[in-house]
Amino acid sequence: MTEYSSLLLEKAVEQLSGLPGIGRKTALRLCMHLLKADKTESAKLGEAIIQLVTQVRYCEVCYNISDAEICQICADPRRQSDVVCVVEEIRDVMAIENTMQFKGKYHVLGGIISPIEGKGPRDLNIDSLVDRLSDGTIREIIMALPATIEGDTTIYYIYRKVSSMNVLVTTIARGVAVGDELEYTDEVTLGRSILNRIPYDK
């Protein structure tokens, strides 16, 4: 016996309720809205989701999301190519970009070192960062990682990996509270942290 009179509706509710922050009641409300909406608009939503999961890729340079092999930020000649901001996740790139204070480029690690979660250095985009530094064109990397034990551990690991290279390692100022995620930090505080970054001291 199904909860609803339509198996198709039940299937759609089940799929939507699997998304973060979406319960069954919200999923049902969204489904009912789509059923009442113009079918062309609903179809556009479905097409956009399909294109999202099948066509969006990761930048071959920095691992940010992109529609092409190289993302718009890496391909922009107006950005500083000798300063790279190292972040944990793609959402951190978005958060820093919203401050409009950083004009360099990025490198997305895809996580931080966390033995509890089973994530080690090999699970992150650290080797590719070291490769980017090897040609000597990058003069500074800004470590914009969470102010947590895991974040600090990751910073220290990367610092040790690049310490023999001619590159300045800085961290964002601790205007970002210890334990805070960049995604939830207000833009003014985050922007000032980028501008007032400090040399990393092990």
PDB file of C-alpha atoms in Angstrom:
ATOM      1  CA  MET A   1       0.000   0.000   0.000  1.00  0.00           C
ATOM      2  CA  THR A   2       1.449   3.314  -1.058  1.00  0.00           C
ATOM      3  CA  GLU A   3       1.291   6.510   0.986  1.00  0.00           C
ATOM      4  CA  TYR A   4      -0.049   8.469  -1.990  1.00  0.00           C
ATOM      5  CA  SER A   5      -2.522   7.648  -4.758  1.00  0.00           C
ATOM      6  CA  SER A   6       0.281   7.848  -7.338  1.00  0.00           C
ATOM      7  CA  LEU A   7       3.373   5.689  -7.425  1.00  0.00           C
ATOM      8  CA  LEU A   8       5.097   8.324  -9.569  1.00  0.00           C
ATOM      9  CA  LEU A   9       4.391  10.999  -6.952  1.00  0.00           C
ATOM     10  CA  GLU A  10       5.675   8.725  -4.204  1.00  0.00           C
ATOM     11  CA  LYS A  11       8.864   8.056  -6.154  1.00  0.00           C
ATOM     12  CA  ALA A  12       9.451  11.788  -6.719  1.00  0.00           C
ATOM     13  CA  VAL A  13       8.843  12.576  -3.022  1.00  0.00           C
ATOM     14  CA  GLU A  14      11.241   9.812  -2.004  1.00  0.00           C
ATOM     15  CA  GLN A  15      13.986  11.186  -4.260  1.00  0.00           C
ATOM     16  CA  LEU A  16      13.525  14.824  -3.197  1.00  0.00           C
ATOM     17  CA  SER A  17      13.396  13.959   0.509  1.00  0.00           C
ATOM     18  CA  GLY A  18      16.843  12.427   0.144  1.00  0.00           C
ATOM     19  CA  LEU A  19      18.318  15.886  -0.452  1.00  0.00           C
ATOM     20  CA  PRO A  20      19.938  17.737   2.490  1.00  0.00           C
ATOM     21  CA  GLY A  21      17.426  19.779   4.481  1.00  0.00           C
ATOM     22  CA  ILE A  22      14.409  18.412   2.585  1.00  0.00           C
ATOM     23  CA  GLY A  23      11.911  16.380   4.603  1.00  0.00           C
ATOM     24  CA  ARG A  24       8.975  14.424   3.192  1.00  0.00           C
ATOM     25  CA  LYS A  25       6.480  17.245   3.806  1.00  0.00           C
ATOM     26  CA  THR A  26       8.670  19.753   1.954  1.00  0.00           C
ATOM     27  CA  ALA A  27       9.306  17.223  -0.810  1.00  0.00           C
ATOM     28  CA  LEU A  28       5.570  16.674  -1.214  1.00  0.00           C
ATOM     29  CA  ARG A  29       4.950  20.431  -1.326  1.00  0.00           C
ATOM     30  CA  LEU A  30       7.603  20.825  -4.050  1.00  0.00           C
ATOM     31  CA  CYS A  31       6.110  17.974  -6.069  1.00  0.00           C
ATOM     32  CA  MET A  32       2.613  19.446  -5.845  1.00  0.00           C
ATOM     33  CA  HIS A  33       3.982  22.799  -6.970  1.00  0.00           C
ATOM     34  CA  LEU A  34       5.616  21.165 -10.001  1.00  0.00           C
ATOM     35  CA  LEU A  35       2.384  19.393 -10.880  1.00  0.00           C
ATOM     36  CA  LYS A  36       0.449  22.671 -10.789  1.00  0.00           C
ATOM     37  CA  ALA A  37       3.121  24.671 -12.615  1.00  0.00           C
ATOM     38  CA  ASP A  38       3.389  25.065 -16.353  1.00  0.00           C
ATOM     39  CA  LYS A  39       4.704  21.769 -17.743  1.00  0.00           C
ATOM     40  CA  THR A  40       7.282  23.598 -19.867  1.00  0.00           C
ATOM     41  CA  GLU A  41       8.791  25.243 -16.768  1.00  0.00           C
ATOM     42  CA  SER A  42       8.827  21.939 -14.869  1.00  0.00           C
ATOM     43  CA  ALA A  43      10.532  20.284 -17.839  1.00  0.00           C
ATOM     44  CA  LYS A  44      13.166  23.042 -17.841  1.00  0.00           C
ATOM     45  CA  LEU A  45      13.926  22.239 -14.201  1.00  0.00           C
ATOM     46  CA  GLY A  46      14.333  18.558 -15.005  1.00  0.00           C
ATOM     47  CA  GLU A  47      16.595  19.353 -17.958  1.00  0.00           C
ATOM     48  CA  ALA A  48      18.721  21.703 -15.843  1.00  0.00           C
ATOM     49  CA  ILE A  49      19.215  18.993 -13.208  1.00  0.00           C
ATOM     50  CA  ILE A  50      20.193  16.424 -15.847  1.00  0.00           C
ATOM     51  CA  GLN A  51      22.693  18.859 -17.400  1.00  0.00           C
ATOM     52  CA  LEU A  52      24.046  19.655 -13.923  1.00  0.00           C
ATOM     53  CA  VAL A  53      24.884  16.056 -13.088  1.00  0.00           C
ATOM     54  CA  THR A  54      26.050  15.034 -16.567  1.00  0.00           C
ATOM     55  CA  GLN A  55      27.881  18.086 -17.930  1.00  0.00           C
ATOM     56  CA  VAL A  56      29.365  20.020 -15.002  1.00  0.00           C
ATOM     57  CA  ARG A  57      32.981  18.987 -14.476  1.00  0.00           C
ATOM     58  CA  TYR A  58      35.939  19.915 -12.293  1.00  0.00           C
ATOM     59  CA  CYS A  59      38.577  22.371 -13.504  1.00  0.00           C
ATOM     60  CA  GLU A  60      41.731  20.540 -14.523  1.00  0.00           C
ATOM     61  CA  VAL A  61      43.861  23.202 -12.817  1.00  0.00           C
ATOM     62  CA  CYS A  62      42.154  24.131  -9.543  1.00  0.00           C
ATOM     63  CA  TYR A  63      39.309  21.560  -9.172  1.00  0.00           C
ATOM     64  CA  ASN A  64      36.606  24.221  -8.980  1.00  0.00           C
ATOM     65  CA  ILE A  65      33.361  23.366 -10.777  1.00  0.00           C
ATOM     66  CA  SER A  66      33.361  24.329 -14.425  1.00  0.00           C
ATOM     67  CA  ASP A  67      31.486  23.958 -17.699  1.00  0.00           C
ATOM     68  CA  ALA A  68      34.793  23.550 -19.562  1.00  0.00           C
ATOM     69  CA  GLU A  69      38.173  21.910 -18.951  1.00  0.00           C
ATOM     70  CA  ILE A  70      39.458  25.142 -17.371  1.00  0.00           C
ATOM     71  CA  CYS A  71      37.170  27.192 -15.111  1.00  0.00           C
ATOM     72  CA  GLN A  72      36.414  30.867 -15.706  1.00  0.00           C
ATOM     73  CA  ILE A  73      38.607  31.976 -12.795  1.00  0.00           C
ATOM     74  CA  CYS A  74      41.695  30.099 -13.978  1.00  0.00           C
ATOM     75  CA  ALA A  75      41.127  31.284 -17.544  1.00  0.00           C
ATOM     76  CA  ASP A  76      40.679  34.946 -16.589  1.00  0.00           C
ATOM     77  CA  PRO A  77      43.877  36.859 -17.568  1.00  0.00           C
ATOM     78  CA  ARG A  78      42.899  39.702 -15.216  1.00  0.00           C
ATOM     79  CA  ARG A  79      43.355  37.490 -12.137  1.00  0.00           C
ATOM     80  CA  GLN A  80      46.707  37.318 -10.334  1.00  0.00           C
ATOM     81  CA  SER A  81      48.250  34.033 -11.434  1.00  0.00           C
ATOM     82  CA  ASP A  82      51.092  34.175  -8.885  1.00  0.00           C
ATOM     83  CA  VAL A  83      48.795  34.078  -5.816  1.00  0.00           C
ATOM     84  CA  VAL A  84      46.752  30.951  -5.099  1.00  0.00           C
ATOM     85  CA  CYS A  85      44.169  30.602  -2.335  1.00  0.00           C
ATOM     86  CA  VAL A  86      43.926  27.029  -1.028  1.00  0.00           C
ATOM     87  CA  VAL A  87      40.454  26.056   0.199  1.00  0.00           C
ATOM     88  CA  GLU A  88      38.723  22.947   1.452  1.00  0.00           C
ATOM     89  CA  GLU A  89      35.621  22.854  -0.733  1.00  0.00           C
ATOM     90  CA  ILE A  90      34.074  24.531  -3.782  1.00  0.00           C
ATOM     91  CA  ARG A  91      31.606  26.413  -1.562  1.00  0.00           C
ATOM     92  CA  ASP A  92      34.602  28.176   0.018  1.00  0.00           C
ATOM     93  CA  VAL A  93      35.554  29.557  -3.406  1.00  0.00           C
ATOM     94  CA  MET A  94      32.039  30.982  -3.694  1.00  0.00           C
ATOM     95  CA  ALA A  95      32.221  32.477  -0.207  1.00  0.00           C
ATOM     96  CA  ILE A  96      35.558  34.217  -0.874  1.00  0.00           C
ATOM     97  CA  GLU A  97      34.439  35.411  -4.312  1.00  0.00           C
ATOM     98  CA  ASN A  98      31.403  37.043  -2.681  1.00  0.00           C
ATOM     99  CA  THR A  99      33.750  39.262  -0.630  1.00  0.00           C
ATOM    100  CA  MET A 100      35.188  40.722  -3.869  1.00  0.00           C
ATOM    101  CA  GLN A 101      38.502  41.150  -1.998  1.00  0.00           C
ATOM    102  CA  PHE A 102      40.580  38.404  -3.615  1.00  0.00           C
ATOM    103  CA  LYS A 103      41.901  38.768  -7.158  1.00  0.00           C
ATOM    104  CA  GLY A 104      44.123  35.703  -7.369  1.00  0.00           C
ATOM    105  CA  LYS A 105      43.326  32.096  -8.241  1.00  0.00           C
ATOM    106  CA  TYR A 106      42.302  29.028  -6.247  1.00  0.00           C
ATOM    107  CA  HIS A 107      43.108  25.428  -5.470  1.00  0.00           C
ATOM    108  CA  VAL A 108      40.334  23.221  -4.061  1.00  0.00           C
ATOM    109  CA  LEU A 109      41.643  20.376  -1.908  1.00  0.00           C
ATOM    110  CA  GLY A 110      38.366  18.475  -1.836  1.00  0.00           C
ATOM    111  CA  GLY A 111      38.501  18.105   1.945  1.00  0.00           C
ATOM    112  CA  ILE A 112      40.964  18.278   4.820  1.00  0.00           C
ATOM    113  CA  ILE A 113      43.086  15.671   6.578  1.00  0.00           C
ATOM    114  CA  SER A 114      40.784  13.878   9.030  1.00  0.00           C
ATOM    115  CA  PRO A 115      41.766  10.415  10.307  1.00  0.00           C
ATOM    116  CA  ILE A 116      38.368  10.065  12.006  1.00  0.00           C
ATOM    117  CA  GLU A 117      36.645  10.382   8.638  1.00  0.00           C
ATOM    118  CA  GLY A 118      39.293   8.248   6.967  1.00  0.00           C
ATOM    119  CA  LYS A 119      40.676  11.115   4.886  1.00  0.00           C
ATOM    120  CA  GLY A 120      44.419  11.256   4.431  1.00  0.00           C
ATOM    121  CA  PRO A 121      46.713  13.398   2.248  1.00  0.00           C
ATOM    122  CA  ARG A 122      46.359  10.998  -0.700  1.00  0.00           C
ATOM    123  CA  ASP A 123      42.601  11.555  -0.715  1.00  0.00           C
ATOM    124  CA  LEU A 124      43.068  15.295  -1.293  1.00  0.00           C
ATOM    125  CA  ASN A 125      44.323  17.395  -4.210  1.00  0.00           C
ATOM    126  CA  ILE A 126      47.651  18.115  -2.506  1.00  0.00           C
ATOM    127  CA  ASP A 127      50.070  16.548  -4.983  1.00  0.00           C
ATOM    128  CA  SER A 128      48.540  18.591  -7.804  1.00  0.00           C
ATOM    129  CA  LEU A 129      49.043  21.737  -5.704  1.00  0.00           C
ATOM    130  CA  VAL A 130      52.714  20.880  -5.275  1.00  0.00           C
ATOM    131  CA  ASP A 131      52.939  20.319  -9.046  1.00  0.00           C
ATOM    132  CA  ARG A 132      51.456  23.786  -9.640  1.00  0.00           C
ATOM    133  CA  LEU A 133      54.175  25.297  -7.452  1.00  0.00           C
ATOM    134  CA  SER A 134      57.035  23.402  -9.058  1.00  0.00           C
ATOM    135  CA  ASP A 135      57.538  25.769 -12.007  1.00  0.00           C
ATOM    136  CA  GLY A 136      58.189  28.731  -9.695  1.00  0.00           C
ATOM    137  CA  THR A 137      55.540  31.063 -11.150  1.00  0.00           C
ATOM    138  CA  ILE A 138      53.438  31.092  -7.963  1.00  0.00           C
ATOM    139  CA  ARG A 139      54.939  33.328  -5.275  1.00  0.00           C
ATOM    140  CA  GLU A 140      52.292  32.921  -2.541  1.00  0.00           C
ATOM    141  CA  ILE A 141      49.712  30.403  -1.404  1.00  0.00           C
ATOM    142  CA  ILE A 142      47.044  31.560   1.035  1.00  0.00           C
ATOM    143  CA  MET A 143      45.797  28.787   3.323  1.00  0.00           C
ATOM    144  CA  ALA A 144      42.081  29.545   3.757  1.00  0.00           C
ATOM    145  CA  LEU A 145      41.128  26.393   5.637  1.00  0.00           C
ATOM    146  CA  PRO A 146      38.811  25.944   8.637  1.00  0.00           C
ATOM    147  CA  ALA A 147      40.176  27.103  12.005  1.00  0.00           C
ATOM    148  CA  THR A 148      39.993  23.572  13.400  1.00  0.00           C
ATOM    149  CA  ILE A 149      42.518  20.913  14.414  1.00  0.00           C
ATOM    150  CA  GLU A 150      41.957  19.160  11.082  1.00  0.00           C
ATOM    151  CA  GLY A 151      42.387  22.409   9.188  1.00  0.00           C
ATOM    152  CA  ASP A 152      45.588  23.275  11.027  1.00  0.00           C
ATOM    153  CA  THR A 153      46.909  19.741  10.487  1.00  0.00           C
ATOM    154  CA  THR A 154      46.304  20.083   6.749  1.00  0.00           C
ATOM    155  CA  ILE A 155      48.026  23.480   6.654  1.00  0.00           C
ATOM    156  CA  TYR A 156      51.047  22.099   8.479  1.00  0.00           C
ATOM    157  CA  TYR A 157      51.243  19.082   6.165  1.00  0.00           C
ATOM    158  CA  ILE A 158      51.188  21.286   3.066  1.00  0.00           C
ATOM    159  CA  TYR A 159      53.680  23.688   4.627  1.00  0.00           C
ATOM    160  CA  ARG A 160      56.126  20.813   5.132  1.00  0.00           C
ATOM    161  CA  LYS A 161      55.602  19.659   1.533  1.00  0.00           C
ATOM    162  CA  VAL A 162      56.391  23.087   0.032  1.00  0.00           C
ATOM    163  CA  SER A 163      58.890  24.425   2.580  1.00  0.00           C
ATOM    164  CA  SER A 164      61.824  23.805   0.239  1.00  0.00           C
ATOM    165  CA  MET A 165      60.178  25.808  -2.551  1.00  0.00           C
ATOM    166  CA  ASN A 166      60.502  29.527  -3.090  1.00  0.00           C
ATOM    167  CA  VAL A 167      56.899  30.278  -2.147  1.00  0.00           C
ATOM    168  CA  LEU A 168      55.392  32.324   0.683  1.00  0.00           C
ATOM    169  CA  VAL A 169      52.816  30.425   2.744  1.00  0.00           C
ATOM    170  CA  THR A 170      50.252  32.643   4.470  1.00  0.00           C
ATOM    171  CA  THR A 171      47.030  31.955   6.365  1.00  0.00           C
ATOM    172  CA  ILE A 172      43.915  34.073   6.554  1.00  0.00           C
ATOM    173  CA  ALA A 173      43.779  36.220   9.681  1.00  0.00           C
ATOM    174  CA  ARG A 174      41.929  34.625  12.570  1.00  0.00           C
ATOM    175  CA  GLY A 175      39.087  37.078  12.301  1.00  0.00           C
ATOM    176  CA  VAL A 176      37.353  33.847  11.375  1.00  0.00           C
ATOM    177  CA  ALA A 177      36.484  32.295  14.734  1.00  0.00           C
ATOM    178  CA  VAL A 178      38.103  29.008  15.726  1.00  0.00           C
ATOM    179  CA  GLY A 179      35.846  26.143  14.691  1.00  0.00           C
ATOM    180  CA  ASP A 180      33.909  28.191  12.132  1.00  0.00           C
ATOM    181  CA  GLU A 181      33.285  27.073   8.555  1.00  0.00           C
ATOM    182  CA  LEU A 182      34.062  29.653   5.851  1.00  0.00           C
ATOM    183  CA  GLU A 183      30.687  29.044   4.254  1.00  0.00           C
ATOM    184  CA  TYR A 184      28.914  30.522   7.292  1.00  0.00           C
ATOM    185  CA  THR A 185      31.284  33.434   7.919  1.00  0.00           C
ATOM    186  CA  ASP A 186      29.935  36.876   7.049  1.00  0.00           C
ATOM    187  CA  GLU A 187      31.455  38.484   3.968  1.00  0.00           C
ATOM    188  CA  VAL A 188      33.002  41.483   5.760  1.00  0.00           C
ATOM    189  CA  THR A 189      34.892  39.291   8.267  1.00  0.00           C
ATOM    190  CA  LEU A 190      35.988  36.863   5.572  1.00  0.00           C
ATOM    191  CA  GLY A 191      37.092  39.690   3.271  1.00  0.00           C
ATOM    192  CA  ARG A 192      39.170  41.292   6.007  1.00  0.00           C
ATOM    193  CA  SER A 193      40.714  37.919   6.847  1.00  0.00           C
ATOM    194  CA  ILE A 194      41.876  37.588   3.241  1.00  0.00           C
ATOM    195  CA  LEU A 195      43.283  41.124   3.124  1.00  0.00           C
ATOM    196  CA  ASN A 196      45.000  40.806   6.529  1.00  0.00           C
ATOM    197  CA  ARG A 197      46.503  37.368   5.942  1.00  0.00           C
ATOM    198  CA  ILE A 198      49.677  36.531   7.837  1.00  0.00           C
ATOM    199  CA  PRO A 199      52.763  34.400   7.089  1.00  0.00           C
ATOM    200  CA  TYR A 200      52.284  30.836   8.214  1.00  0.00           C
ATOM    201  CA  ASP A 201      54.510  29.952  11.171  1.00  0.00           C
ATOM    202  CA  LYS A 202      54.709  26.281  11.969  1.00  0.00           C
TER     203      LYS A 202
END
